[in-house]
mmCIF file of C-alpha atoms and ligand atoms in Angstrom:
data_model
loop_
_atom_site.group_PDB
_atom_site.id
_atom_site.type_symbol
_atom_site.label_atom_id
_atom_site.label_comp_id
_atom_site.label_asym_id
_atom_site.label_seq_id
_atom_site.Cartn_x
_atom_site.Cartn_y
_atom_site.Cartn_z
ATOM 1 C CA MET A 1 42.155 19.727 -65.854
ATOM 2 C CA GLN A 2 41.698 15.908 -64.058
ATOM 3 C CA ASP A 3 41.965 12.825 -66.408
ATOM 4 C CA ARG A 4 39.164 12.365 -68.553
ATOM 5 C CA ILE A 5 36.747 9.822 -67.366
ATOM 6 C CA ARG A 6 37.208 6.349 -68.931
ATOM 7 C CA LEU A 7 34.097 5.258 -69.382
ATOM 8 C CA VAL A 8 33.526 1.371 -70.701
ATOM 9 C CA LEU A 9 30.294 0.546 -72.914
ATOM 10 C CA ILE A 10 29.049 -3.096 -72.387
ATOM 11 C CA TYR A 11 27.405 -4.953 -75.178
ATOM 12 C CA GLY A 12 24.271 -6.809 -73.539
ATOM 13 C CA SER A 13 23.733 -9.579 -76.235
ATOM 14 C CA VAL A 14 25.560 -11.813 -77.699
ATOM 15 C CA ARG A 15 23.660 -13.242 -80.001
ATOM 16 C CA GLU A 16 24.650 -13.788 -83.881
ATOM 17 C CA GLU A 17 23.403 -10.668 -85.666
ATOM 18 C CA ARG A 18 21.939 -9.100 -82.722
ATOM 19 C CA PHE A 19 20.255 -5.699 -82.744
ATOM 20 C CA CYS A 20 22.901 -4.220 -80.223
ATOM 21 C CA ASP A 21 25.107 -3.772 -82.782
ATOM 22 C CA GLN A 22 23.141 -0.804 -83.738
ATOM 23 C CA VAL A 23 22.081 0.158 -80.706
ATOM 24 C CA VAL A 24 25.920 0.593 -79.901
ATOM 25 C CA ALA A 25 26.961 2.434 -82.951
ATOM 26 C CA TRP A 26 24.520 4.916 -82.358
ATOM 27 C CA ALA A 27 25.598 5.666 -78.748
ATOM 28 C CA ARG A 28 29.139 5.204 -79.646
ATOM 29 C CA GLU A 29 28.980 8.408 -82.363
ATOM 30 C CA GLN A 30 27.263 10.384 -79.634
ATOM 31 C CA ILE A 31 29.510 9.446 -76.855
ATOM 32 C CA GLU A 32 32.758 10.476 -79.286
ATOM 33 C CA GLN A 33 31.598 13.801 -79.675
ATOM 34 C CA ARG A 34 31.911 14.361 -75.854
ATOM 35 C CA SER A 35 35.517 15.546 -74.761
ATOM 36 C CA GLU A 36 34.784 14.347 -70.795
ATOM 37 C CA PHE A 37 35.046 10.818 -71.917
ATOM 38 C CA GLU A 38 37.594 8.245 -72.971
ATOM 39 C CA LEU A 39 35.707 5.408 -74.191
ATOM 40 C CA SER A 40 36.108 1.815 -74.779
ATOM 41 C CA LEU A 41 34.092 -1.169 -75.692
ATOM 42 C CA VAL A 42 33.935 -4.392 -74.434
ATOM 43 C CA ASP A 43 32.226 -7.238 -75.741
ATOM 44 C CA PRO A 44 30.833 -10.420 -73.621
ATOM 45 C CA ALA A 45 31.088 -12.658 -76.725
ATOM 46 C CA VAL A 46 34.768 -12.077 -76.897
ATOM 47 C CA MET A 47 35.417 -12.754 -73.107
ATOM 48 C CA PHE A 48 33.642 -15.939 -73.402
ATOM 49 C CA ARG A 49 35.134 -17.666 -75.929
ATOM 50 C CA GLN A 50 36.827 -20.864 -75.211
ATOM 51 C CA PRO A 51 40.488 -21.671 -74.623
ATOM 52 C CA GLY A 52 42.579 -22.746 -77.925
ATOM 53 C CA GLU A 53 40.686 -20.643 -80.173
ATOM 54 C CA ALA A 54 42.461 -17.701 -82.253
ATOM 55 C CA ARG A 55 45.612 -15.698 -80.177
ATOM 56 C CA GLU A 56 43.651 -13.136 -81.835
ATOM 57 C CA PHE A 57 40.787 -13.980 -79.206
ATOM 58 C CA ALA A 58 42.787 -13.921 -76.346
ATOM 59 C CA GLU A 59 44.500 -10.764 -77.081
ATOM 60 C CA GLN A 60 40.998 -8.947 -77.397
ATOM 61 C CA ARG A 61 39.763 -10.393 -74.153
ATOM 62 C CA HIS A 62 43.436 -9.736 -72.258
ATOM 63 C CA GLN A 63 42.900 -6.006 -73.590
ATOM 64 C CA SER A 64 38.903 -6.094 -72.647
ATOM 65 C CA LEU A 65 40.319 -6.772 -68.672
ATOM 66 C CA GLN A 66 42.628 -4.452 -68.612
ATOM 67 C CA GLN A 67 40.170 -1.835 -69.484
ATOM 68 C CA LEU A 68 37.040 -2.978 -67.289
ATOM 69 C CA LEU A 69 39.547 -2.810 -64.510
ATOM 70 C CA ARG A 70 40.889 0.803 -65.412
ATOM 71 C CA ALA A 71 36.669 2.123 -65.732
ATOM 72 C CA ASP A 72 35.470 5.081 -63.726
ATOM 73 C CA ALA A 73 31.828 4.443 -65.141
ATOM 74 C CA PHE A 74 29.969 2.005 -67.297
ATOM 75 C CA LEU A 75 27.144 2.200 -69.868
ATOM 76 C CA ILE A 76 25.403 -1.088 -70.485
ATOM 77 C CA VAL A 77 23.543 -1.475 -73.981
ATOM 78 C CA THR A 78 21.029 -4.214 -73.392
ATOM 79 C CA PRO A 79 18.088 -5.785 -74.633
ATOM 80 C CA GLU A 80 15.247 -7.666 -72.895
ATOM 81 C CA TYR A 81 14.475 -11.367 -73.420
ATOM 82 C CA ASN A 82 10.978 -12.787 -71.769
ATOM 83 C CA HIS A 83 10.962 -10.057 -69.273
ATOM 84 C CA GLY A 84 14.314 -10.281 -67.983
ATOM 85 C CA TYR A 85 18.441 -9.211 -68.725
ATOM 86 C CA PRO A 86 19.785 -11.663 -71.235
ATOM 87 C CA ALA A 87 21.801 -14.565 -69.233
ATOM 88 C CA ALA A 88 25.472 -13.731 -70.857
ATOM 89 C CA LEU A 89 25.301 -10.457 -69.765
ATOM 90 C CA LYS A 90 24.624 -12.234 -66.246
ATOM 91 C CA GLN A 91 27.328 -14.314 -66.546
ATOM 92 C CA PHE A 92 29.809 -11.367 -67.388
ATOM 93 C CA ILE A 93 28.707 -9.440 -64.441
ATOM 94 C CA ASP A 94 28.992 -12.309 -62.156
ATOM 95 C CA GLU A 95 32.316 -13.623 -63.503
ATOM 96 C CA VAL A 96 34.255 -10.723 -65.419
ATOM 97 C CA PRO A 97 36.605 -8.914 -62.636
ATOM 98 C CA ALA A 98 35.356 -5.218 -63.367
ATOM 99 C CA SER A 99 35.583 -2.745 -60.740
ATOM 100 C CA TRP A 100 32.151 -2.243 -60.388
ATOM 101 C CA GLU A 101 32.484 -1.326 -57.108
ATOM 102 C CA ALA A 102 31.842 2.697 -56.260
ATOM 103 C CA ARG A 103 31.605 3.402 -59.765
ATOM 104 C CA PRO A 104 28.418 4.659 -61.979
ATOM 105 C CA VAL A 105 26.591 2.327 -64.211
ATOM 106 C CA GLY A 106 24.094 4.075 -67.143
ATOM 107 C CA PHE A 107 22.219 2.154 -69.857
ATOM 108 C CA VAL A 108 20.624 1.996 -72.987
ATOM 109 C CA SER A 109 17.819 -0.250 -73.495
ATOM 110 C CA TYR A 110 16.204 -1.693 -76.532
ATOM 111 C CA GLY A 111 13.166 -4.130 -76.938
ATOM 112 C CA GLY A 112 9.757 -4.668 -77.819
ATOM 113 C CA VAL A 113 6.856 -2.784 -76.169
ATOM 114 C CA SER A 114 8.779 -2.397 -72.890
ATOM 115 C CA GLY A 115 11.840 -0.726 -74.333
ATOM 116 C CA GLY A 116 13.762 -3.348 -72.284
ATOM 117 C CA LEU A 117 12.809 -1.155 -69.267
ATOM 118 C CA ARG A 118 11.922 -4.440 -67.303
ATOM 119 C CA ALA A 119 15.447 -5.816 -67.946
ATOM 120 C CA VAL A 120 17.056 -2.377 -66.611
ATOM 121 C CA GLU A 121 15.369 -2.395 -63.479
ATOM 122 C CA GLN A 122 16.465 -6.166 -62.574
ATOM 123 C CA LEU A 123 19.924 -4.898 -63.546
ATOM 124 C CA ARG A 124 19.461 -1.947 -60.864
ATOM 125 C CA GLN A 125 19.144 -4.441 -58.228
ATOM 126 C CA VAL A 126 22.029 -6.729 -59.057
ATOM 127 C CA LEU A 127 24.429 -4.202 -59.726
ATOM 128 C CA ALA A 128 23.567 -2.514 -56.152
ATOM 129 C CA GLU A 129 24.939 -5.933 -54.863
ATOM 130 C CA LEU A 130 28.240 -5.279 -56.116
ATOM 131 C CA HIS A 131 28.384 -2.076 -54.561
ATOM 132 C CA ALA A 132 27.753 0.166 -57.832
ATOM 133 C CA MET A 133 26.032 3.313 -58.463
ATOM 134 C CA THR A 134 23.069 3.063 -61.357
ATOM 135 C CA VAL A 135 22.267 6.554 -62.810
ATOM 136 C CA ARG A 136 18.527 7.259 -62.887
ATOM 137 C CA GLY A 137 18.990 8.799 -66.431
ATOM 138 C CA SER A 138 18.533 5.980 -69.444
ATOM 139 C CA VAL A 139 17.664 5.541 -72.737
ATOM 140 C CA SER A 140 15.185 3.440 -73.957
ATOM 141 C CA PHE A 141 14.167 2.100 -77.361
ATOM 142 C CA THR A 142 10.530 0.460 -77.624
ATOM 143 C CA ASN A 143 10.113 -1.928 -80.774
ATOM 144 C CA ALA A 144 13.714 -1.000 -81.740
ATOM 145 C CA TRP A 145 13.351 -2.430 -85.246
ATOM 146 C CA GLU A 146 10.769 0.678 -86.063
ATOM 147 C CA GLN A 147 13.508 3.128 -84.950
ATOM 148 C CA PHE A 148 16.406 2.776 -87.095
ATOM 149 C CA ASP A 149 16.535 2.872 -90.672
ATOM 150 C CA ASP A 150 18.227 0.256 -93.017
ATOM 151 C CA GLN A 151 21.550 2.501 -92.829
ATOM 152 C CA GLY A 152 21.391 2.049 -88.967
ATOM 153 C CA GLN A 153 20.319 5.511 -88.595
ATOM 154 C CA LEU A 154 17.643 6.362 -86.184
ATOM 155 C CA SER A 155 14.871 8.217 -88.046
ATOM 156 C CA GLU A 156 13.873 10.606 -85.400
ATOM 157 C CA PRO A 157 17.052 10.997 -83.796
ATOM 158 C CA ARG A 158 16.152 14.041 -81.115
ATOM 159 C CA ARG A 159 14.636 12.519 -78.453
ATOM 160 C CA ALA A 160 17.113 9.417 -77.933
ATOM 161 C CA ASN A 161 19.987 12.022 -78.763
ATOM 162 C CA SER A 162 18.698 14.033 -75.562
ATOM 163 C CA ALA A 163 18.020 11.437 -73.470
ATOM 164 C CA LEU A 164 21.755 10.269 -74.198
ATOM 165 C CA ALA A 165 23.104 13.586 -73.184
ATOM 166 C CA HIS A 166 20.807 13.475 -69.851
ATOM 167 C CA THR A 167 22.112 9.999 -69.145
ATOM 168 C CA LEU A 168 25.907 11.000 -69.615
ATOM 169 C CA VAL A 169 25.740 14.427 -67.868
ATOM 170 C CA GLN A 170 24.669 12.349 -65.118
ATOM 171 C CA LEU A 171 27.503 9.244 -65.395
ATOM 172 C CA ASN A 172 30.481 11.867 -65.520
ATOM 173 C CA TRP A 173 28.899 14.100 -62.504
ATOM 174 C CA TRP A 174 29.445 10.327 -60.459
ATOM 175 C CA ALA A 175 32.133 9.560 -61.989
ATOM 176 C CA GLN A 176 34.035 12.343 -61.189
ATOM 177 C CA THR A 177 32.185 12.262 -57.835
ATOM 178 C CA LEU A 178 33.186 8.917 -57.090
ATOM 179 C CA ARG A 179 36.882 9.262 -58.091
ATOM 180 C CA ALA A 180 37.331 11.944 -55.796
ATOM 181 C CA GLY A 181 35.765 10.032 -53.131
ATOM 182 C CA ARG A 182 37.598 6.749 -53.704
ATOM 183 C CA GLU A 183 40.911 8.598 -53.614
ATOM 184 C CA ARG A 184 39.965 10.404 -50.209
ATOM 185 C CA VAL A 185 38.836 6.619 -48.599
ATOM 186 C CA PRO A 186 39.735 3.774 -50.513
ATOM 187 C CA TYR A 187 36.463 1.969 -50.622
ATOM 188 C CA GLU A 188 37.455 -1.451 -49.525
ATOM 189 C CA ARG A 189 37.486 0.449 -45.948
ATOM 190 C CA ILE A 190 33.821 0.979 -45.456
ATOM 191 C CA ARG A 191 32.853 -2.224 -48.045
ATOM 192 C CA GLY A 192 32.116 -4.418 -45.043
HETATM 193 C C1 FMN B 201 14.129 -14.974 -76.701
HETATM 194 C C2 FMN B 201 13.687 -13.493 -76.774
HETATM 195 C C3 FMN B 201 12.966 -12.997 -75.938
HETATM 196 C C4 FMN B 201 12.507 -11.824 -75.973
HETATM 197 N N1 FMN B 201 11.642 -11.275 -74.657
HETATM 198 C C5 FMN B 201 11.389 -9.801 -75.290
HETATM 199 C C6 FMN B 201 10.647 -9.337 -74.035
HETATM 200 O O1 FMN B 201 10.225 -9.900 -73.151
HETATM 201 N N2 FMN B 201 10.146 -8.058 -74.027
HETATM 202 C C7 FMN B 201 10.472 -7.450 -75.296
HETATM 203 O O2 FMN B 201 10.040 -6.146 -74.691
HETATM 204 N N3 FMN B 201 11.330 -7.976 -76.079
HETATM 205 C C8 FMN B 201 11.395 -9.004 -76.220
HETATM 206 N N4 FMN B 201 12.486 -9.692 -76.951
HETATM 207 C C9 FMN B 201 12.959 -8.909 -78.217
HETATM 208 C C10 FMN B 201 14.274 -8.754 -77.934
HETATM 209 O O3 FMN B 201 14.478 -7.724 -77.282
HETATM 210 C C11 FMN B 201 15.026 -7.863 -79.089
HETATM 211 O O4 FMN B 201 14.341 -8.872 -80.413
HETATM 212 C C12 FMN B 201 15.605 -7.696 -79.391
HETATM 213 O O5 FMN B 201 16.505 -6.939 -80.647
HETATM 214 C C13 FMN B 201 17.114 -8.394 -78.902
HETATM 215 O O6 FMN B 201 18.302 -8.105 -78.962
HETATM 216 P P1 FMN B 201 19.647 -8.365 -79.707
HETATM 217 O O7 FMN B 201 19.112 -8.802 -81.397
HETATM 218 O O8 FMN B 201 20.402 -7.451 -79.709
HETATM 219 O O9 FMN B 201 19.971 -9.910 -79.164
HETATM 220 C C14 FMN B 201 12.715 -11.123 -77.045
HETATM 221 C C15 FMN B 201 13.820 -11.816 -78.032
HETATM 222 C C16 FMN B 201 14.110 -13.117 -77.921
HETATM 223 C C17 FMN B 201 15.116 -13.470 -78.953
#
């Protein structure tokens, strides 16, 4: 059997006391129940800590970079700020040398009334420039803070669990397909 898909989940928010942690915890639990993925988490808040900081952060950053470079697929968990994606997430996408090319990207978004969908639609444009393939399926939490209880559990998990499962099936299909494609013809040859 082929290797499992190396799926990297990326935090979209770097704010202290971010809601992102709750959404990531839910997504992580769901993904870890599936055998087709080898999951790792990358937090841009760690990537952007400054030189001179504690050694453990440098080690974490090194580890995150390795995970990004080896990834077969990405899942971005993002909020929406002022009808767009978080600036730190854009900086991360622009500056961190991840292997976006010919890799699929899925989304879990959250926010107020829009559920983060405007941020996701804008990210699709950005990622197309990096030759990434965004999958259609996604999960969106409208007024997210109303959907999670005090223990960080979803009050009504059925719909979100199902939407995430659908997204993961698409991510897996694209990741397998693109990995085979990259092995057949290295993407650099057709990048232009
Ligand atoms: C500066 C700012 C702008 C926001 N703008 C929007 C917005 O345009 N649309 C929306 O649905 N929610 C908006 N929100 C709500 C956030 O999506 C929500 O607070 C979310 O939990 C933030 O994620 P975080 O806590 O993980 O950083 C905004 C929040 C902040 C702090």
